[in-house]
Each structure stands twice: as structure tokens, then as C-alpha cells.
Tab-separated table of C-alpha atoms and ligand atoms in Angstrom:
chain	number	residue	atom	x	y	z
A	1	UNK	CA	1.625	-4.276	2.269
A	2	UNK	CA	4.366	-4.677	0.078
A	3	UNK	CA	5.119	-8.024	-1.157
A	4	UNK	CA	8.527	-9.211	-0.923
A	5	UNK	CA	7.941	-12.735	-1.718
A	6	UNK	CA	9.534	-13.152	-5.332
A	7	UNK	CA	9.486	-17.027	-6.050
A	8	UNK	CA	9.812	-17.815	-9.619
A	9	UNK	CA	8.845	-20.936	-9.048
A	10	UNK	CA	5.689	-19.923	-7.866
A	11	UNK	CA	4.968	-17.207	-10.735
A	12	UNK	CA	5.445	-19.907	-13.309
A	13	UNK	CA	3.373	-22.595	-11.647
A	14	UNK	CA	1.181	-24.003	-13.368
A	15	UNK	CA	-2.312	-24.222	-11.314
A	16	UNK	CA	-3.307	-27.726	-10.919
A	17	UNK	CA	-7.150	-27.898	-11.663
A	18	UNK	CA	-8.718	-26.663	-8.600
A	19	UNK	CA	-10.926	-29.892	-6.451
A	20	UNK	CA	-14.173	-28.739	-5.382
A	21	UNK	CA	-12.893	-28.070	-1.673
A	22	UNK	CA	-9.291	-27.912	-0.665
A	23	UNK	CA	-7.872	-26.948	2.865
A	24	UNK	CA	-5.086	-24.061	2.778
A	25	UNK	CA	-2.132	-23.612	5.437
A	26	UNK	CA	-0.480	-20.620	5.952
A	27	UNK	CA	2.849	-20.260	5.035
A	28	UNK	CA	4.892	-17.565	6.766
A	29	UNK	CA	6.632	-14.651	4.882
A	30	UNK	CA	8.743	-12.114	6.080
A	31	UNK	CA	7.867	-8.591	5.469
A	32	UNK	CA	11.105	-7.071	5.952
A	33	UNK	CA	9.845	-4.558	8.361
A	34	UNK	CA	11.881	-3.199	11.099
A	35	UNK	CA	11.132	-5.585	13.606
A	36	UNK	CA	11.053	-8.443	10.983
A	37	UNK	CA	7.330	-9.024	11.596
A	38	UNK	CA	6.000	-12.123	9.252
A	39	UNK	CA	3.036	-12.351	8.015
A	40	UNK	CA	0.716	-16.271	7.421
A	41	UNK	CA	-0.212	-16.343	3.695
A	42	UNK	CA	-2.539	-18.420	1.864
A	43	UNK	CA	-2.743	-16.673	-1.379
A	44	UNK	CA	-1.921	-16.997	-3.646
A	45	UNK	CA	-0.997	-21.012	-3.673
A	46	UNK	CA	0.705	-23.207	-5.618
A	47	UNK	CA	-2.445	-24.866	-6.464
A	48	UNK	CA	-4.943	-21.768	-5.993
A	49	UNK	CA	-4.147	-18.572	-7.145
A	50	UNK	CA	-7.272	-16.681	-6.720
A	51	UNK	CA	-10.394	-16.943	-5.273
A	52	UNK	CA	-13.134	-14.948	-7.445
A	53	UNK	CA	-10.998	-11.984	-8.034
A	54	UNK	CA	-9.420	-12.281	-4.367
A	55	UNK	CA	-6.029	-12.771	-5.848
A	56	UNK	CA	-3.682	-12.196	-2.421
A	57	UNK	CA	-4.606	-13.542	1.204
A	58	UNK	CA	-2.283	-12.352	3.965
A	59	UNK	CA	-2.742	-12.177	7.615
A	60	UNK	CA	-0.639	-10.797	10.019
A	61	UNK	CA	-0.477	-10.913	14.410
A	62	UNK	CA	-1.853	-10.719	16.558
A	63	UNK	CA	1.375	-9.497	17.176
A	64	UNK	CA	3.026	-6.759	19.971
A	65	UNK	CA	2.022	-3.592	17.996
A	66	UNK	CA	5.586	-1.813	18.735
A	67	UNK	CA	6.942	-1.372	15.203
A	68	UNK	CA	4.710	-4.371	14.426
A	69	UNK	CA	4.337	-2.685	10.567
A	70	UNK	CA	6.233	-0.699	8.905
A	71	UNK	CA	5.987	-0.886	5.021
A	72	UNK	CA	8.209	2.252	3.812
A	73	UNK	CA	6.938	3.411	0.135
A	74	UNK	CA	6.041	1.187	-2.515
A	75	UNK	CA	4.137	0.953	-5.650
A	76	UNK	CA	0.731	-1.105	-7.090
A	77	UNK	CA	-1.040	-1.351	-10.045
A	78	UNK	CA	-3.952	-2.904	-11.319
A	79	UNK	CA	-5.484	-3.999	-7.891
A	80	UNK	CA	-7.165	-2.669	-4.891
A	81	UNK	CA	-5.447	-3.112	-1.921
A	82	UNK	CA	-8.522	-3.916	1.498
A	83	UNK	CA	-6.927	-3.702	4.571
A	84	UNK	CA	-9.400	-5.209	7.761
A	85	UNK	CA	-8.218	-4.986	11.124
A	86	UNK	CA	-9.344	-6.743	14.318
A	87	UNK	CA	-6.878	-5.127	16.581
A	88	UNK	CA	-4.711	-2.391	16.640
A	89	UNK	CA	-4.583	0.386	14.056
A	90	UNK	CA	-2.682	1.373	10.965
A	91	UNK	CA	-1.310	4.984	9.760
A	92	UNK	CA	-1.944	4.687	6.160
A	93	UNK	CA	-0.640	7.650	3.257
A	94	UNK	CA	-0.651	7.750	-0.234
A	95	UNK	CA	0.511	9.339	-3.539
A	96	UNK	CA	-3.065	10.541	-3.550
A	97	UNK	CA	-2.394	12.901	-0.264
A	98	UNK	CA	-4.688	10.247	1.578
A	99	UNK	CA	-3.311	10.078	5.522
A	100	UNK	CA	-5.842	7.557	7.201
A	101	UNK	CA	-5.607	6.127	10.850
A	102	UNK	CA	-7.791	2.515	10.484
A	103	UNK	CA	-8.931	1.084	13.200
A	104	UNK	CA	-10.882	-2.494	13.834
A	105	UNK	CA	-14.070	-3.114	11.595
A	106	UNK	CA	-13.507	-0.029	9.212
A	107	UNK	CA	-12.312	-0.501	5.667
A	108	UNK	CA	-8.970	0.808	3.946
A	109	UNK	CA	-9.589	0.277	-0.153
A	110	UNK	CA	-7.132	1.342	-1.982
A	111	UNK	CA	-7.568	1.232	-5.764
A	112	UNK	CA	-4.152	1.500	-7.608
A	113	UNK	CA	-5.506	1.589	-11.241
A	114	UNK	CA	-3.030	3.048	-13.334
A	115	UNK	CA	-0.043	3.530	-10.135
A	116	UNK	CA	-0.212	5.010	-6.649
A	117	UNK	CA	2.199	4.432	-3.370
A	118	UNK	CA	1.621	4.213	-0.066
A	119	UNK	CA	2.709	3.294	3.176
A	120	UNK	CA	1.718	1.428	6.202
A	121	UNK	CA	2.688	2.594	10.150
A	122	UNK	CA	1.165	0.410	13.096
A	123	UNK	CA	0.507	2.555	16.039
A	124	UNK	CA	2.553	1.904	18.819
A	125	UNK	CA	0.465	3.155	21.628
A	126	UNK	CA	-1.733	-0.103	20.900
A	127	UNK	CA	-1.203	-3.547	22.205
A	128	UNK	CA	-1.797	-5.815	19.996
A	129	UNK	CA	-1.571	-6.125	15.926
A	130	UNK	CA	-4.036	-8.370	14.003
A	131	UNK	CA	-5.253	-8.167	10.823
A	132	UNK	CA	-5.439	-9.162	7.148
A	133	UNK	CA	-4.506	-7.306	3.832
A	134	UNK	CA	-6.277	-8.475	0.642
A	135	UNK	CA	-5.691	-7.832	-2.842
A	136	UNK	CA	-8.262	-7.778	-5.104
A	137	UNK	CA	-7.476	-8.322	-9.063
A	138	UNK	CA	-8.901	-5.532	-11.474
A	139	UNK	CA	-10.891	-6.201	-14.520
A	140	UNK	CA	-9.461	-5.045	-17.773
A	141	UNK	CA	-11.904	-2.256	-17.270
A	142	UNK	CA	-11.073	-0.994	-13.818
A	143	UNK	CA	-7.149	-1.988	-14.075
A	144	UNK	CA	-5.474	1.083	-15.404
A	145	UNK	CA	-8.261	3.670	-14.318
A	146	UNK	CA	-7.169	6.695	-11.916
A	147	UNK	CA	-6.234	5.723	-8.580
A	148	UNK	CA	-8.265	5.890	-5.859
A	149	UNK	CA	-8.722	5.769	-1.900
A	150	UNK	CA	-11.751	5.234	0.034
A	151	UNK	CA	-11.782	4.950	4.231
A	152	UNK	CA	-14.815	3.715	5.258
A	153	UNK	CA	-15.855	3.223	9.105
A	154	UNK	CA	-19.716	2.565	9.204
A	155	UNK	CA	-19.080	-0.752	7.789
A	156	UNK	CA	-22.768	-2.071	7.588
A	157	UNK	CA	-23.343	-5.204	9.960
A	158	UNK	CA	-26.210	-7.229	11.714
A	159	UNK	CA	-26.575	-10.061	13.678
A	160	UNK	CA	-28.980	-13.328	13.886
A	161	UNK	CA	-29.086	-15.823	15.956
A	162	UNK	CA	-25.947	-17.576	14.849
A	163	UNK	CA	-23.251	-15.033	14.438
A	164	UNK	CA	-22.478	-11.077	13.882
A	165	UNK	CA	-21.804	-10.247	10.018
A	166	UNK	CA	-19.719	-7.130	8.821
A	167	UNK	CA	-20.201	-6.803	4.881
A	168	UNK	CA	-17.124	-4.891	3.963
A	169	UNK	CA	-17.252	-6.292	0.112
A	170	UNK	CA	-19.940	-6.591	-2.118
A	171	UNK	CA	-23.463	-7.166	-1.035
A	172	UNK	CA	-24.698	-9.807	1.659
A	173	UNK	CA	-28.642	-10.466	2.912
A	174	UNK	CA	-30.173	-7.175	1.852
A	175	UNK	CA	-26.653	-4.835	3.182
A	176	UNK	CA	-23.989	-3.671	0.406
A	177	UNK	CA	-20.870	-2.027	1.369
A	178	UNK	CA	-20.348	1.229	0.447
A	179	UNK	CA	-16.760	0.691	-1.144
A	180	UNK	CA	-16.259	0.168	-4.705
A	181	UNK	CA	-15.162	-2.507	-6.307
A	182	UNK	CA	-14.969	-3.232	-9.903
A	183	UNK	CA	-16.614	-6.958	-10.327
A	184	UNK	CA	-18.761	-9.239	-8.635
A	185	UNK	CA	-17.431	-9.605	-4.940
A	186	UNK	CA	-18.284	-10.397	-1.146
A	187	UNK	CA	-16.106	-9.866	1.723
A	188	UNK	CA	-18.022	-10.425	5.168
A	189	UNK	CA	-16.682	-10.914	8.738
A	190	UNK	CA	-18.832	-13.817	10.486
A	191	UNK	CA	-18.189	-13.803	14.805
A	192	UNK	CA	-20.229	-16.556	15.765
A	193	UNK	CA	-22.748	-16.558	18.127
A	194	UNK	CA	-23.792	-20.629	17.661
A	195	UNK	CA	-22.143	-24.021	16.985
A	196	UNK	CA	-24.222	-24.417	13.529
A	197	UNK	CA	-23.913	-21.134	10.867
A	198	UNK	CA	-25.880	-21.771	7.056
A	199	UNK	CA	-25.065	-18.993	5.057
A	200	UNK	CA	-26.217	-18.633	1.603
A	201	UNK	CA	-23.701	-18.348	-1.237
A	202	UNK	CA	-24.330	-17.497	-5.321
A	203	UNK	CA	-24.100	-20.781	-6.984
A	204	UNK	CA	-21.807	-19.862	-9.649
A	205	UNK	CA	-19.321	-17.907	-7.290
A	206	UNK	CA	-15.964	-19.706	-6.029
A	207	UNK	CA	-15.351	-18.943	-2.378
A	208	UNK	CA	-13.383	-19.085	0.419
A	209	UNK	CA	-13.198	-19.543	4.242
A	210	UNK	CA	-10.183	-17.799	6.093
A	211	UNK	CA	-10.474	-18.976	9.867
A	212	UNK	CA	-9.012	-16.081	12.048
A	213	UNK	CA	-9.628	-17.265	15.842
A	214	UNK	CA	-10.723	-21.041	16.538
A	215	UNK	CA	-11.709	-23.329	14.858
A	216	UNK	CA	-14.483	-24.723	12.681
A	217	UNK	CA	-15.867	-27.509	10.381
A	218	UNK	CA	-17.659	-27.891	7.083
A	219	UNK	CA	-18.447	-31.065	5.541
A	220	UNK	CA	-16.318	-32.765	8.270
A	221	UNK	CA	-13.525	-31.224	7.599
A	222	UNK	CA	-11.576	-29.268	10.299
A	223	UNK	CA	-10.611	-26.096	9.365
A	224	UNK	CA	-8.042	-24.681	12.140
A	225	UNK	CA	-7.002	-20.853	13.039
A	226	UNK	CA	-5.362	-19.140	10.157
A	227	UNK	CA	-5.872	-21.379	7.597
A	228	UNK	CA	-7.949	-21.130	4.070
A	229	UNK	CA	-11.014	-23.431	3.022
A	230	UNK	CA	-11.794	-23.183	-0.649
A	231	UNK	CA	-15.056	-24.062	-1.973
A	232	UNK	CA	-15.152	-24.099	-5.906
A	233	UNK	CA	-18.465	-22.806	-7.690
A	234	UNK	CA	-21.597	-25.283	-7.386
A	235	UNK	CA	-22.600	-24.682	-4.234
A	236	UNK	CA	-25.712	-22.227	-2.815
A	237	UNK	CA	-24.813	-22.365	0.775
A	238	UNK	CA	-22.546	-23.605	3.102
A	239	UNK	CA	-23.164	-25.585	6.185
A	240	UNK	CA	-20.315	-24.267	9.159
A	241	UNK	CA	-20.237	-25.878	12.386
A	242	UNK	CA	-18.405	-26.565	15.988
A	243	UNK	CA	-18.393	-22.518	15.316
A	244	UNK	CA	-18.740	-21.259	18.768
A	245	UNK	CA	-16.700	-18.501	19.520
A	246	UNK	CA	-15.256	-18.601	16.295
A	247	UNK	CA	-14.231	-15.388	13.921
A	248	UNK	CA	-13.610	-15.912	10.069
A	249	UNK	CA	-13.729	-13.956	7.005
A	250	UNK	CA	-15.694	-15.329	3.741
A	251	UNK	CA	-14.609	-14.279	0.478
A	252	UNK	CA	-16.402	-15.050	-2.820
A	253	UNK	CA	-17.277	-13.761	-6.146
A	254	UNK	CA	-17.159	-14.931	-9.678
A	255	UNK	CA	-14.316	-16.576	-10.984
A	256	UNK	CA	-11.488	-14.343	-12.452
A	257	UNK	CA	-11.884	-14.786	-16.285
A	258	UNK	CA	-8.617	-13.292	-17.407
A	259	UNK	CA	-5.295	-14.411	-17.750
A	260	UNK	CA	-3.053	-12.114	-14.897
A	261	UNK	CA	0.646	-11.506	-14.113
A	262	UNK	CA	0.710	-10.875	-10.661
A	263	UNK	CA	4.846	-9.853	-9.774
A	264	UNK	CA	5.892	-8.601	-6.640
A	265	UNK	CA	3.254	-5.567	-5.684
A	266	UNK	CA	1.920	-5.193	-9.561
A	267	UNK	CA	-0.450	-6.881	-11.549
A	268	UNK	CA	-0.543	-6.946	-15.328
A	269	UNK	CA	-1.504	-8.915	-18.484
A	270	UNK	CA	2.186	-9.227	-19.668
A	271	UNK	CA	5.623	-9.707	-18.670
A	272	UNK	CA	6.484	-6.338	-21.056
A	273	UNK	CA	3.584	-4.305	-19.060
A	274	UNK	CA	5.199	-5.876	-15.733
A	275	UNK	CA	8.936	-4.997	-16.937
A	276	UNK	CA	7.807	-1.126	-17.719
A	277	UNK	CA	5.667	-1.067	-14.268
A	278	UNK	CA	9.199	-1.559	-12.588
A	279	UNK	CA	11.258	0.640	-14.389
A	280	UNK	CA	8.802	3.583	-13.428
A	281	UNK	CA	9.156	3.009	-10.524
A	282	UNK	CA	13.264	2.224	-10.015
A	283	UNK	CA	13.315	5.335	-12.534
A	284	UNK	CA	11.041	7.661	-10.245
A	285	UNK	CA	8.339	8.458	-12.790
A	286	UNK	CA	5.452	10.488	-12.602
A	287	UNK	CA	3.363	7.145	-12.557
A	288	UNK	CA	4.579	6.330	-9.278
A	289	UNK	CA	4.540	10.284	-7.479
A	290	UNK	CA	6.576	10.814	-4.614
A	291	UNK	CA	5.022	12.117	-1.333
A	292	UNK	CA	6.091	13.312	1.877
A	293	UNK	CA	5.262	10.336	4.617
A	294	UNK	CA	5.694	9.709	7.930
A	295	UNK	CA	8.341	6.521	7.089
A	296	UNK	CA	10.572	8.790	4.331
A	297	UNK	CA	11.878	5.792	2.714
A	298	UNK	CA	11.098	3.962	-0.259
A	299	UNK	CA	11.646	-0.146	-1.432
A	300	UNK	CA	13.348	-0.953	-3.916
A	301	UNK	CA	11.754	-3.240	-6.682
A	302	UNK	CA	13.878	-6.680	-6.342
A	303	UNK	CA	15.216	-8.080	-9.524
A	304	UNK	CA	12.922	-9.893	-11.802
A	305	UNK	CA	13.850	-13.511	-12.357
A	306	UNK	CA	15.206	-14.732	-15.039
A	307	UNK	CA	12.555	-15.990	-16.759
A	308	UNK	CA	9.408	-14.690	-18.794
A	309	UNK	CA	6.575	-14.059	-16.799
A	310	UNK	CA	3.728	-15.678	-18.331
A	311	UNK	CA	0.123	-14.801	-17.607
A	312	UNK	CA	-2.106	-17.308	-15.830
B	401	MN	MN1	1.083	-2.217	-0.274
């Protein structure tokens, strides 16, 4: 996914102090593809801009999968791009030589480190188009390391008697996923089975709720399809009901402890490091390697506004 949602406004924000809980709506963004797909975001927010070190939240269909996606060639840095599908598939390729066909429950990562580019192709043969990208932020230590892609398609999964789990980040009741990540991290797909789900969280992790068919509740509060429940650190489980039938993703890990500047697909510590990330790649440097791809174009970083960017 390339992000093509450049609101000053919103890189200078200043985050009000996060509540313990607070309910999330999507907003929609265009992606600029070639059918003008958009895409429901609810990360980052105005008021929440990451979630652990979930730092980007966007979910797009279910949507006709003819030319549903079609990001041409862009850059990232400093995150790892997790791509989760629950319909359709995805053609992904990289400056790495990576050429990947995803499919529901499997795992893209991509970890940009240092630079890499890729692109995204939905398959038109397929009906439908639903998923979510997510962007995880890198730790000093992780954020400028070689670049990286994994594919992984034995997600590992079980199932109670209260809903179906698929533990695609991190580790969750005695199953780790096999990708890498770089800091303390859980991304697991709940399908419920029951009205009533308890799931046990780490106290001192912040997490989050994305609700991806029907509906549910915690604490009373109604959480409705596509939108984002936050639930700050304090809490060791979480109490999720009217679930039946309901599919949503939790998210969690410890909070992000360092100041980031997150501008259009990069992430960085400063607006000089964000400045040179750009001009590599308007200026076709080696950081940023070119590679032959099914979509043989490439985006074009917009302007940056006319402002410092400020880490936050
Ligand atoms: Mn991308």
C-alpha cells in the first residue's frame, strides 16, 4: 500500500492524551488506483497514532476484485509492511526479487529497514477483495537494517469453544508466529464461534480491536463493522460479547517508546532523515532499486508540506 494521504495537519497534530478506551471510525481514503478503490482507515488518528508499535490501520473491500488494487512502485523505510487477507488474493514483488501470490489467512511481512519497493496487483479472476494492510513501526534497532520479505501460509491457529484464532503476530496461548518482528507484538484473527469471548491480554500492552464483519460489544460499548476499539495499557483481559458470527483482528504490544516521523510511505526520527528518504527516491538511488514488475510504473513522492516535520 502506498499512502497517499499527505495532511499536514495531521502530521503536526499534537496527540491528545490517549482515554483508557476510545471508539475509532473509519475514515475513507482514496488510493489512487486505477479503479479509484478507497480504502477505511483508522490509523493513524488525530487522537491515536499508534497502537503498541501498530502505527498504520487500513482496510480495504470487500470490494469487486477487477482492478480492485493496483499500487504501481513505491518506496518504505523503517517499517514492516503485514498484509492479511480474508478474500481475494494479491500479486506482491519487490526490490528484493520477492514475487508472492497471498491468499486468505497467510501472511505478507515485508520489512523495509534501510529501503525496498514493491508493488501490489489484486487478481482479477477472484470475486471479491477484502483485506487489511498494517504497518508496523521499527525500533531504532531494526529501522535501518537490510530489507527483508517473508510469505508465510501455515499461519498457526486453533479453536475453543468461543471462536477460531489465527496468530499471525507475536505469540498468543502457547502458538507464536513464525514471522519476525522486531519488538513486543500480537496480531491474531478471532471468528467467533459464541456470543461471550475472554481473551487474555499483557497488562502493560496497549491494544486494539478492529471489527471486520458484525458487530460486537465490550464494556457496553458497541463497536460496529470496520471500526477501531482502543484499550490503553492496564488491563489483563478483555471481556467481548453479542460476538456471534463476528470476525475481528486484535492488535497489541507495548507502547512505542520513541519519538517517530511517519510521512507519506516512510518513517523516520527527523524531518532531515525524511527529506533525504524522498530525494532517493525522486532521484532513483540505489536505496530505492528498480525492478522489473508486473505494473511497470512507479509513484511519485508528493510534495512535502511546508512545514517542519516534527517527531511525535
Ligand atoms: Mn506499500
Amino acid at each position: 500500500m502506498s499512502n497517499l494521504e499527505i495532511e499536514p495537519d495531521l502530521a503536526q497534530s499534537n496527540p491528545i492524551s490517549p482515554t483508557r478506551q476510545r471508539l475509532i471510525a473509519p475514515r475513507k481514503v482514496s488510493l489512487h488506483t486505477r479503479s479509484g478503490a478507497t480504502v477505511n482507515r483508522t490509523l493513524p488518528h488525530r487522537e491515536l497514532r499508534t497502537i503498541g508499535p501498530w502505527c498504520f490501520i487500513d482496510q480495504f473491500g470487500p470490494v469487486s476484485n477487477q482492478n480492485a488494487m493496483r499500487v504501481a512502485a513505491h518506496p518504505h523505510t523503517g517499517l514492516q509492511t503485514v498484509t492479511w487477507l480474508f478474500s481475494g488474493s494479491v500479486h506482491h514483488q519487490d526490490s528484493l526479487g520477492s514475487n508472492s501470490l497471498i491468499k486468505p489467512n497467510e501472511l505478507n511481512l515485508m520489512t523495509a529497514g534501510h529501503g525496498v519497493v514493491h508493488t501490489e496487483l489484486s487478481i482479477d479472476s477472484e470475486s471479491t477483495l477484502h483485506g487489511v494492510q498494517l504497518w508496523v513501526a521499527l525500533p531504532e534497532t531494526a529501522r535501518d537494517s537490510q530489507p527483508k520479505f517473508e510469505h508465510v501460509s501455515d499461519i498457526p491457529s486453533f479453536e475453543n469453544d468461543q471462536a477460531k484464532f489465527r496468530i499471525f503476530a507475536g505469540a498468543f496461548a502457547g502458538q507464536t508466529s513464525p514471522a519476525e518482528f522486531f519488538s513486543e507484538i500480537l496480531g491474531v484473527q478471532v471468528e467467533a464461534l459464541s456470543s461471550q469471548i475472554e481473551i487474555p491480554l499483557v497488562a502493560n500492552w496497549e491494544h486494539g480491536l478492529l471489527v471486520i464483519n458484525g458487530s460486537v460489544s465490550v464494556a457496553g460499548q458497541s463497536i460496529n463493522e470496520g471500526e477501531l476499539f482502543f484499550l490503553s495499557a492496564g488491563s489483563n483481559t478483555i471481556k467481548i460479547e453479542d460476538s456471534m458470527n463476528s470476525r475481528f483482528l486484535l492488535l497489541g504490544g507495548a507502547a512505542l517508546n520513541e519519538p517517530i516521523v511517519m510521512w507519506w510511505n516512510f518513517i523516520g526520527r527527523s524531518h532531515e532523515e525524511i527529506v533525504a528518504m524522498r530525494e532517493a527516491w525522486e532521484t532513483g538511488s540505489e536505496r530505492f532499486p528498480e525492478f522489473e514488475n508486473v505494473i511497470g510504473e512507479r509513484i511519485p513522492a508528493p510534495q512535502l508540506p511546508n512545514i517542519r516535520l516534527t517527531a511525535r
